[in-house]
PDB file of C-alpha atoms in Angstrom:
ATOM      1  CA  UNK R   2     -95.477 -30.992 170.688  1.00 64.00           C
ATOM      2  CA  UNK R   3     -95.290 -32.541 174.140  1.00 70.00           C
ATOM      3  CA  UNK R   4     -94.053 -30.130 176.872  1.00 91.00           C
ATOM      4  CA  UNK R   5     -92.351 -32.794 179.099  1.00 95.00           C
ATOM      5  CA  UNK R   6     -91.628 -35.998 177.697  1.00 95.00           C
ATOM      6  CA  UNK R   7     -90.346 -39.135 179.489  1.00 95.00           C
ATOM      7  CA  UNK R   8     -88.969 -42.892 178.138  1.00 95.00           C
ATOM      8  CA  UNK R   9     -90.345 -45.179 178.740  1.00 96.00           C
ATOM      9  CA  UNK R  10     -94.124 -45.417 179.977  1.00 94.00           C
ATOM     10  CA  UNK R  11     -93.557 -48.872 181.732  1.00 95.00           C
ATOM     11  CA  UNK R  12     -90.295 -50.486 182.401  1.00 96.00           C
ATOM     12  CA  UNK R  13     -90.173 -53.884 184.121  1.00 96.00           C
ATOM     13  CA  UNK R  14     -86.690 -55.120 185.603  1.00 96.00           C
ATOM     14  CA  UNK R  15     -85.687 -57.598 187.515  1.00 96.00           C
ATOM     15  CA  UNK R  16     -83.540 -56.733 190.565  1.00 97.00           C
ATOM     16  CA  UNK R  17     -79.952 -55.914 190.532  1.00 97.00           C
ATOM     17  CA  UNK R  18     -80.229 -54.468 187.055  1.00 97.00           C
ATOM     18  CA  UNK R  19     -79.149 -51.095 186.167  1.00 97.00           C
ATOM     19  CA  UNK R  20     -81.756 -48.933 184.438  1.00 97.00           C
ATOM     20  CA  UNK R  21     -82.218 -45.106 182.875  1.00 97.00           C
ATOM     21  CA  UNK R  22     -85.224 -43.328 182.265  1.00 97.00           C
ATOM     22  CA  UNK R  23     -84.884 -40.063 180.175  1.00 97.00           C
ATOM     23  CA  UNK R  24     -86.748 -36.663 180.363  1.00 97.00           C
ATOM     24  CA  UNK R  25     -86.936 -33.997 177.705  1.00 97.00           C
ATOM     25  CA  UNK R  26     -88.852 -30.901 178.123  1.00 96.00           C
ATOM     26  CA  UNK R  27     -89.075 -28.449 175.629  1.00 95.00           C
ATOM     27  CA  UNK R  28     -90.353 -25.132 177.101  1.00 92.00           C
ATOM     28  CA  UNK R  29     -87.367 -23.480 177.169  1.00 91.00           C
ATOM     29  CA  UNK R  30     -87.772 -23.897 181.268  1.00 91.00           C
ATOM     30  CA  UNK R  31     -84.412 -23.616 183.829  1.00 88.00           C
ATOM     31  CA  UNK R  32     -85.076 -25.976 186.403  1.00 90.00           C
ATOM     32  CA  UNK R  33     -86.348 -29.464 186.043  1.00 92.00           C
ATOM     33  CA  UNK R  34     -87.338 -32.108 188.852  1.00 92.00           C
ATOM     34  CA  UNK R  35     -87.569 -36.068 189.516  1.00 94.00           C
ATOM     35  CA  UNK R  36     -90.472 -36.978 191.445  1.00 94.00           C
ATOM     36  CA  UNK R  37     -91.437 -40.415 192.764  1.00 94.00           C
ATOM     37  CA  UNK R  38     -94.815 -41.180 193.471  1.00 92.00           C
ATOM     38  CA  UNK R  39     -95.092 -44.145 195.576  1.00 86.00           C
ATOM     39  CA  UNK R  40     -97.927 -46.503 196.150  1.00 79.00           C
ATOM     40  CA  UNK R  41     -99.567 -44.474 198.814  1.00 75.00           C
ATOM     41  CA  UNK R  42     -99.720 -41.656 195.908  1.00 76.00           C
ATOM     42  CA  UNK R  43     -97.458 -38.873 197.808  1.00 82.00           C
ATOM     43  CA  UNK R  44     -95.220 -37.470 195.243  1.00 88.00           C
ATOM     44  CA  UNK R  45     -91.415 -37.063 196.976  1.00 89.00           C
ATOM     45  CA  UNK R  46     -88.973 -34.695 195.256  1.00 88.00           C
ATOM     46  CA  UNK R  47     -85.740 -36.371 194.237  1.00 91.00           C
ATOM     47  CA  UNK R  48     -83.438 -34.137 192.516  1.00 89.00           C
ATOM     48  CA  UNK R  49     -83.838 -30.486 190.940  1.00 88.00           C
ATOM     49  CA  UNK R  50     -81.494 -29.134 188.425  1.00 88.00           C
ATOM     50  CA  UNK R  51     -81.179 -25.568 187.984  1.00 84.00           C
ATOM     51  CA  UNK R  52     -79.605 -24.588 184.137  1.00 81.00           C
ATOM     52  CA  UNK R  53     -77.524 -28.545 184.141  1.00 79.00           C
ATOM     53  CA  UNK R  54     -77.108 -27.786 188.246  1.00 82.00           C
ATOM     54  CA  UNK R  55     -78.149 -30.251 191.070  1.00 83.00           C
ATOM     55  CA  UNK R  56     -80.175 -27.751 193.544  1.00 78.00           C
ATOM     56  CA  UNK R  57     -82.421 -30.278 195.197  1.00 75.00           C
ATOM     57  CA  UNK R  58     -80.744 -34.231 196.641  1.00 75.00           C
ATOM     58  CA  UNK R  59     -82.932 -35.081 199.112  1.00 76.00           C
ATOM     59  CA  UNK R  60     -82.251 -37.936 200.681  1.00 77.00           C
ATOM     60  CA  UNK R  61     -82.389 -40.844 198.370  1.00 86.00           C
ATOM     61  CA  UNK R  62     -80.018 -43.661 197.944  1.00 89.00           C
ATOM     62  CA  UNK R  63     -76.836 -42.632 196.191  1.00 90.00           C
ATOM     63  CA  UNK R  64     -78.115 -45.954 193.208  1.00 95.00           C
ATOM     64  CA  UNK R  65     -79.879 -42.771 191.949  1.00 94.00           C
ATOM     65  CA  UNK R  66     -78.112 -41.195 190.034  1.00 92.00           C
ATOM     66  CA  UNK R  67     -79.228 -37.819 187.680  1.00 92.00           C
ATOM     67  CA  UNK R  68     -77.771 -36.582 184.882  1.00 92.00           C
ATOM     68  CA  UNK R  69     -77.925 -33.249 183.120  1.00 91.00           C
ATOM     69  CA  UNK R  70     -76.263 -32.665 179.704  1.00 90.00           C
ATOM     70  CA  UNK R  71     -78.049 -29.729 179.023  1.00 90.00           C
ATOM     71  CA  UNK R  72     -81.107 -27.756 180.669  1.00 88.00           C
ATOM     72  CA  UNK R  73     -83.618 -29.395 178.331  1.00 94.00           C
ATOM     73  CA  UNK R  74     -82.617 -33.360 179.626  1.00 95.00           C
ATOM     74  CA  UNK R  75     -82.399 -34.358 182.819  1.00 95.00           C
ATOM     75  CA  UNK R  76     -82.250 -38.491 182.648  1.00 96.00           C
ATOM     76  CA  UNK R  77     -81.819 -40.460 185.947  1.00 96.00           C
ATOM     77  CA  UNK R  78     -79.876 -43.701 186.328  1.00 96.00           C
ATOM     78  CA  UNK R  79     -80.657 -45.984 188.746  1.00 96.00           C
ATOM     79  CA  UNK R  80     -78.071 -49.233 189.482  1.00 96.00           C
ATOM     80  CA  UNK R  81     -78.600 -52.126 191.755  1.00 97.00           C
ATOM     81  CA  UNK R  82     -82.663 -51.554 191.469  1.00 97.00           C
ATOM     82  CA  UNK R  83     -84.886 -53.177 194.483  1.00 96.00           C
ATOM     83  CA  UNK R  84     -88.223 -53.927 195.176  1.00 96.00           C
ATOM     84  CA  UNK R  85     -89.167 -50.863 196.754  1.00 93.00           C
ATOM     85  CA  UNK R  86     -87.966 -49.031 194.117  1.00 95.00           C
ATOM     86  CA  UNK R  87     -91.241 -49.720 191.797  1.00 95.00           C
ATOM     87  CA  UNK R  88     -93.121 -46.764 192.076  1.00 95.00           C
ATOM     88  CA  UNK R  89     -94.082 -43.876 189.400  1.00 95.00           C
ATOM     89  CA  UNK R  90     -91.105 -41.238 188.568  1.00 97.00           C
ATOM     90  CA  UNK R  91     -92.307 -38.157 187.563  1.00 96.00           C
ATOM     91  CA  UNK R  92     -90.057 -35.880 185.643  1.00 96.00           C
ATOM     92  CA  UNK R  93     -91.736 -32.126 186.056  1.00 94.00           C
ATOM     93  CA  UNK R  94     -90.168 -29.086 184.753  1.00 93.00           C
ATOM     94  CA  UNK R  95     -90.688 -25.108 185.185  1.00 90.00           C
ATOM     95  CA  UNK R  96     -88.746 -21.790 185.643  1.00 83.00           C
ATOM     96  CA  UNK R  97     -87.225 -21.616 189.209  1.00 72.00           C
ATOM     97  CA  UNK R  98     -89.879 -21.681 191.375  1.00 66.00           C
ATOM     98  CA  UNK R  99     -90.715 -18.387 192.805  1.00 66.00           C
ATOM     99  CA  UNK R 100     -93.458 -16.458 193.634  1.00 56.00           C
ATOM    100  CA  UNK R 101     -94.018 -15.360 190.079  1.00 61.00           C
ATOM    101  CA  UNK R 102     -93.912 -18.628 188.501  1.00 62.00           C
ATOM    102  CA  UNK R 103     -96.258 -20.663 189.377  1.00 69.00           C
ATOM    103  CA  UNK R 104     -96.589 -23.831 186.927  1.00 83.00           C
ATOM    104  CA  UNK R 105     -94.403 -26.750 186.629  1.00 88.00           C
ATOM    105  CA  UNK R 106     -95.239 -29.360 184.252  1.00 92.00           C
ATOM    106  CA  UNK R 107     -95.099 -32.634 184.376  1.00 94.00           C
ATOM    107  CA  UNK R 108     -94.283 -35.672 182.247  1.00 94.00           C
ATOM    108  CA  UNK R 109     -96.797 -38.658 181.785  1.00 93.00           C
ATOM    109  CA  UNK R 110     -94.926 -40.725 184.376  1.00 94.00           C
ATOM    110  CA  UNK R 111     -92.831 -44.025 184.127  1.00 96.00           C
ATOM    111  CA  UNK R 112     -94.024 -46.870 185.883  1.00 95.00           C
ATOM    112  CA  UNK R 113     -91.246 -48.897 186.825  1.00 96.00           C
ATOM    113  CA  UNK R 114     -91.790 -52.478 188.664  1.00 96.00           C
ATOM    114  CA  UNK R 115     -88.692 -54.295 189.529  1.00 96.00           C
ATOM    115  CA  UNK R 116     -89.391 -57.895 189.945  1.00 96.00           C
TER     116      UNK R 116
ATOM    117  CA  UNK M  69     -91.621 -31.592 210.305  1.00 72.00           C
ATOM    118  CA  UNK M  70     -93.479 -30.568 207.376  1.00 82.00           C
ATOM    119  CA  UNK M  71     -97.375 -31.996 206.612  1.00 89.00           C
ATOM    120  CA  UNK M  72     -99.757 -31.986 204.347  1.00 94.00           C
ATOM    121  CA  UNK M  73    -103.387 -32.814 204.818  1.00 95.00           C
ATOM    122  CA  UNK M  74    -106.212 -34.398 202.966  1.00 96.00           C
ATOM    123  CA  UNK M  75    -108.709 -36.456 203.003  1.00 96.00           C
ATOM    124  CA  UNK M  76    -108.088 -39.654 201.518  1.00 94.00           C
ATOM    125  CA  UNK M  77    -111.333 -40.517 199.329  1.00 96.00           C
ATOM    126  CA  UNK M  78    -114.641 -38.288 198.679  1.00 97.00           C
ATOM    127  CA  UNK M  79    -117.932 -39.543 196.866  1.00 97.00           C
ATOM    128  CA  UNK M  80    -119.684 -36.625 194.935  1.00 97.00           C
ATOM    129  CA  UNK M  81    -123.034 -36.643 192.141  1.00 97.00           C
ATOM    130  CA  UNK M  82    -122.547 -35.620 189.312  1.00 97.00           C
ATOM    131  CA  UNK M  83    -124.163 -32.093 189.150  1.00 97.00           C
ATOM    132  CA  UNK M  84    -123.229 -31.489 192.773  1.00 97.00           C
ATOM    133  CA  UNK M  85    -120.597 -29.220 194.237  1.00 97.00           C
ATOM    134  CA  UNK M  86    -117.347 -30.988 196.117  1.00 98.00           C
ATOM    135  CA  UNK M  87    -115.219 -29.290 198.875  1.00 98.00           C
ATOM    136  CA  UNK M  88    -111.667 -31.024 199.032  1.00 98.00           C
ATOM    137  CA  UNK M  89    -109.914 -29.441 202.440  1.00 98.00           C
ATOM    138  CA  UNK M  90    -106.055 -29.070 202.774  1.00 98.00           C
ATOM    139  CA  UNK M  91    -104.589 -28.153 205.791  1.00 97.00           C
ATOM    140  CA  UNK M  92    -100.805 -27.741 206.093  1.00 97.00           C
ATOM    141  CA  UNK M  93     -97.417 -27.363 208.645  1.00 95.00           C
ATOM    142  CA  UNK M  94     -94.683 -25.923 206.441  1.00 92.00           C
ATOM    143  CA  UNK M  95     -91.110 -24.682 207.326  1.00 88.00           C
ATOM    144  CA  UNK M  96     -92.575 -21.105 205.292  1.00 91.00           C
ATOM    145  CA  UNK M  97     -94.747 -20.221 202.760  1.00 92.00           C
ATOM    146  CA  UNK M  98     -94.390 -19.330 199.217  1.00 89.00           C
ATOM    147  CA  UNK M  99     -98.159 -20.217 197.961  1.00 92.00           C
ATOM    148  CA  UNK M 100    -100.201 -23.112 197.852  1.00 94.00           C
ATOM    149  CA  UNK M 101    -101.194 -25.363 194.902  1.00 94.00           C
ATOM    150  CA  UNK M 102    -104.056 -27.638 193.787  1.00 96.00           C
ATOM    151  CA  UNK M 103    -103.110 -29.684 190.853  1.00 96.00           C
ATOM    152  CA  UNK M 104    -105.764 -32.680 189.002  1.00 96.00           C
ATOM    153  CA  UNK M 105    -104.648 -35.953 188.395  1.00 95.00           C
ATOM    154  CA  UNK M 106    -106.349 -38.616 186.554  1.00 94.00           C
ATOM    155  CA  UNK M 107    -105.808 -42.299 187.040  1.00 89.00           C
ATOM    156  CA  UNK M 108    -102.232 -42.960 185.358  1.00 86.00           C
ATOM    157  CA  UNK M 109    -101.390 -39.724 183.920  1.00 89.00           C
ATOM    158  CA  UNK M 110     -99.384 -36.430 184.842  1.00 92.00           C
ATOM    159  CA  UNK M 111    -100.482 -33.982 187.126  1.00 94.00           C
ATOM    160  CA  UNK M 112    -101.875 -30.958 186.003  1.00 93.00           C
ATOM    161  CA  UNK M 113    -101.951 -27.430 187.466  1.00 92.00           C
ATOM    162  CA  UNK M 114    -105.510 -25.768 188.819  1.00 95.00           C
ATOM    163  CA  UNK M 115    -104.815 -23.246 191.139  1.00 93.00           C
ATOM    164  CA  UNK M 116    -102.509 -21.130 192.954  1.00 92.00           C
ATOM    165  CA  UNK M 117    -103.077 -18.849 196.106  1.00 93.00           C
ATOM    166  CA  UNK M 118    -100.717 -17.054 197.893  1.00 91.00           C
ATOM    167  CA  UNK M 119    -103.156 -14.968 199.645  1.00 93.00           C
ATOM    168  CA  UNK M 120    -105.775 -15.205 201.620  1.00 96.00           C
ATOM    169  CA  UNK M 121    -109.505 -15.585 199.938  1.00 96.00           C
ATOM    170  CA  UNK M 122    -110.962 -17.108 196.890  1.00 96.00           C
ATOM    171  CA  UNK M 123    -109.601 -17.389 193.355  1.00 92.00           C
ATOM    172  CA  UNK M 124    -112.384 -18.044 191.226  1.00 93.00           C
ATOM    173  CA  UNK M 125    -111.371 -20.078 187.510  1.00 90.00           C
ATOM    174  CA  UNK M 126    -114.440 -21.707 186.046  1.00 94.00           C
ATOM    175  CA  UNK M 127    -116.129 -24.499 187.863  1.00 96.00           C
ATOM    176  CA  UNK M 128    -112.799 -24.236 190.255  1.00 97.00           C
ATOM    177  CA  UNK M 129    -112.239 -22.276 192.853  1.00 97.00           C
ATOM    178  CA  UNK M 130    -109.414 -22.110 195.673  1.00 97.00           C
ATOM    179  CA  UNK M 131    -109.537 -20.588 199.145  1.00 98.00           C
ATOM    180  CA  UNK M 132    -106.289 -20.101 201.278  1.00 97.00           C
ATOM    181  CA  UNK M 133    -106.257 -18.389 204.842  1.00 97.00           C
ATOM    182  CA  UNK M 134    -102.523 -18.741 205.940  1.00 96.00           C
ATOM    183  CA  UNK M 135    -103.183 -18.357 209.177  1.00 95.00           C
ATOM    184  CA  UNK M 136    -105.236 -21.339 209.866  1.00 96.00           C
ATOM    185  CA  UNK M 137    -102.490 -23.165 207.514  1.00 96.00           C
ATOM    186  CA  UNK M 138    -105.780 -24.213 205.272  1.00 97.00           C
ATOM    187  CA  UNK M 139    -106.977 -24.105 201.744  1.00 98.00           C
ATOM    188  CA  UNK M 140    -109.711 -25.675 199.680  1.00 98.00           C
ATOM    189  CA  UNK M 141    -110.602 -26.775 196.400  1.00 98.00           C
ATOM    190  CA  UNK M 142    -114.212 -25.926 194.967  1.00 98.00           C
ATOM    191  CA  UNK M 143    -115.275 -27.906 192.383  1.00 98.00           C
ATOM    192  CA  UNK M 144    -119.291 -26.838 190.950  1.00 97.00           C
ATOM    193  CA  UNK M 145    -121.191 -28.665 188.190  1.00 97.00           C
ATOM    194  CA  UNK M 146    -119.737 -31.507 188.884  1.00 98.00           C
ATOM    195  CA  UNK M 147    -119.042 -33.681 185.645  1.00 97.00           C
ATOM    196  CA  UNK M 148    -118.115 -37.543 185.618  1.00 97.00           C
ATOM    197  CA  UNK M 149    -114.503 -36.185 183.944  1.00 96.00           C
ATOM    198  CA  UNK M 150    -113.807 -34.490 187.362  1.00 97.00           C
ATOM    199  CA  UNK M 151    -113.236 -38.228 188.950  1.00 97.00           C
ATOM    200  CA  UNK M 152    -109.727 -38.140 189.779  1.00 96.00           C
ATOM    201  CA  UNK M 153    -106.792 -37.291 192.325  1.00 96.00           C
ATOM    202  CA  UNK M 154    -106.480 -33.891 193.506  1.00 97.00           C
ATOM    203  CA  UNK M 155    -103.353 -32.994 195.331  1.00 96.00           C
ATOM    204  CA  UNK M 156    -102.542 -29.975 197.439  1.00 96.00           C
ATOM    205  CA  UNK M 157     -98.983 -28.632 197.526  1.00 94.00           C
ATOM    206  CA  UNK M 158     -97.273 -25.909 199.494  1.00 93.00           C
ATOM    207  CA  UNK M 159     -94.163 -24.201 198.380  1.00 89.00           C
ATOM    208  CA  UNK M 160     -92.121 -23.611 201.043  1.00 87.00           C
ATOM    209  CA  UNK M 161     -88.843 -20.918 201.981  1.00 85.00           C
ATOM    210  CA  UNK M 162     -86.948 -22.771 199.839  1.00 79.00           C
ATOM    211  CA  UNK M 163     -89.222 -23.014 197.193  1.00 78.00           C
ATOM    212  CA  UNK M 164     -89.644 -26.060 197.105  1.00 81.00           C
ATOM    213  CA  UNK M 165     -93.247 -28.326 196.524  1.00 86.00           C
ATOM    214  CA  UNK M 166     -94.175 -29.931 199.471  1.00 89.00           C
ATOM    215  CA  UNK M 167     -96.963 -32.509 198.120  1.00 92.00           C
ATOM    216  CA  UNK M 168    -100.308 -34.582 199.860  1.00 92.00           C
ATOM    217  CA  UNK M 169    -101.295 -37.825 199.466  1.00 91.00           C
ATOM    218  CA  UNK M 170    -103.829 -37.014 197.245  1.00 94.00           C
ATOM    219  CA  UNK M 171    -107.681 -36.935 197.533  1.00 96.00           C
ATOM    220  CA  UNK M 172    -109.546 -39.762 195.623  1.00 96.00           C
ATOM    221  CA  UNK M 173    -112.857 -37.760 194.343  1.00 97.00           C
ATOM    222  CA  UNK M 174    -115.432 -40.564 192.874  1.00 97.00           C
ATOM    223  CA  UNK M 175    -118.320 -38.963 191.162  1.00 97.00           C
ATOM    224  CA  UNK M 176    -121.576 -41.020 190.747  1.00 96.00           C
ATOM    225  CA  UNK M 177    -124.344 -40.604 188.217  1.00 94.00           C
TER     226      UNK M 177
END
């Protein structure tokens, strides 16, 4: 029954690997969004995808890479990991954001260390 | 640039009442969010103002005025379950969430 769900919890990697984390949300919601929550606890959009389209890139490294196969899964790939990229990932999802629809849900968060 | 202010860490008793301030510099405004997050787990939603005065939920409340760019969260009763994060958002033209660091809110016995 879990609104957002995200695999797995905790991943540790070493770096250089290439690694996936998956998101599943089933609330019937358009849009869905990658956060990453760093150390200092800000939470940084990545991506949003809008019905399986990218709406939101900011600016983070093109080794991220998100994938859409339908609007209910939005995974993200990331090759070549580094240090800084252990952090929390967040995936979130909601309708589009406007001023009628206020929520967005989150998943529990995967806490990925690369050593 | 866009910015997002809060204080870092607050200390509360349990059975007190907390203020947790947000002040904010957005490229536009689509409404304001608080959302409650406990050590390890998801965020989850509060509040949302997108005008000014005080939305009352419960033990919550929110207060926006837009045109001091500043909003805060309420919390009464407090209750040793209320320790957590709570983060302030703004949505902005684009609709998108612009998020704080976070305030740390410790409450003692």
């Amino acid at each position: 029954d879990t609104a957002v769900s995200q695999t797995p919890k905790y991943l540790v990697t070493q770096m250089g690997n290439d690694k996936s984390i998956k998101c599943e949300q089933n609330l019937g919601h358009d849009t869905m969004y990658w956060y990453k929550q760093d150390s200092k606890k800000f939470l940084k959009i990545m991506f949003s995808y809008n019905n399986k389209e990218l709406i939101i890139n900011e600016t983070v490294p093109n080794r991220f890479s998100p994938k859409s196969p339908d609007k209910a899964h939005l995974n993200l790939h990331i090759n070549s990991l580094e240090l800084g990229d252990s952090a929390v990932y967040f995936c979130a999802s909601s309708q589009l954001l406007t001023e009628m629809n206020t929520e967005a849900f989150f998943g529990q968060g995967t806490r990925l260390t690369v050593v | 640039g866009q910015n997002i202010d809060q204080p870092t860490e607050m200390t509360a008793t349990e059975g007190a009442i907390v203020q947790i301030n947000c002040t904010y510099q957005t490229s536009g405004f689509n409404g304001l969010f608080w959302y409650q997050q406990h050590a390890g787990e998801a965020p989850t939603f509060l509040s949302y103002n997108v005008l000014d005065g005080l939305e009352e939920k419960g033990r919550f409340s929110s207060f926006l005025s837009r045109s001091k760019g500043y909003s805060y969260l309420l919390l009464k009763e407090l209750q040793m379950k209320d320790s957590a994060s709570y983060l302030c958002a703004v949505m902005d033209s684009n609709y998108q969430l612009i998020w704080g660091a976070g305030t740390k809110l410790i409450i003692k016995p």
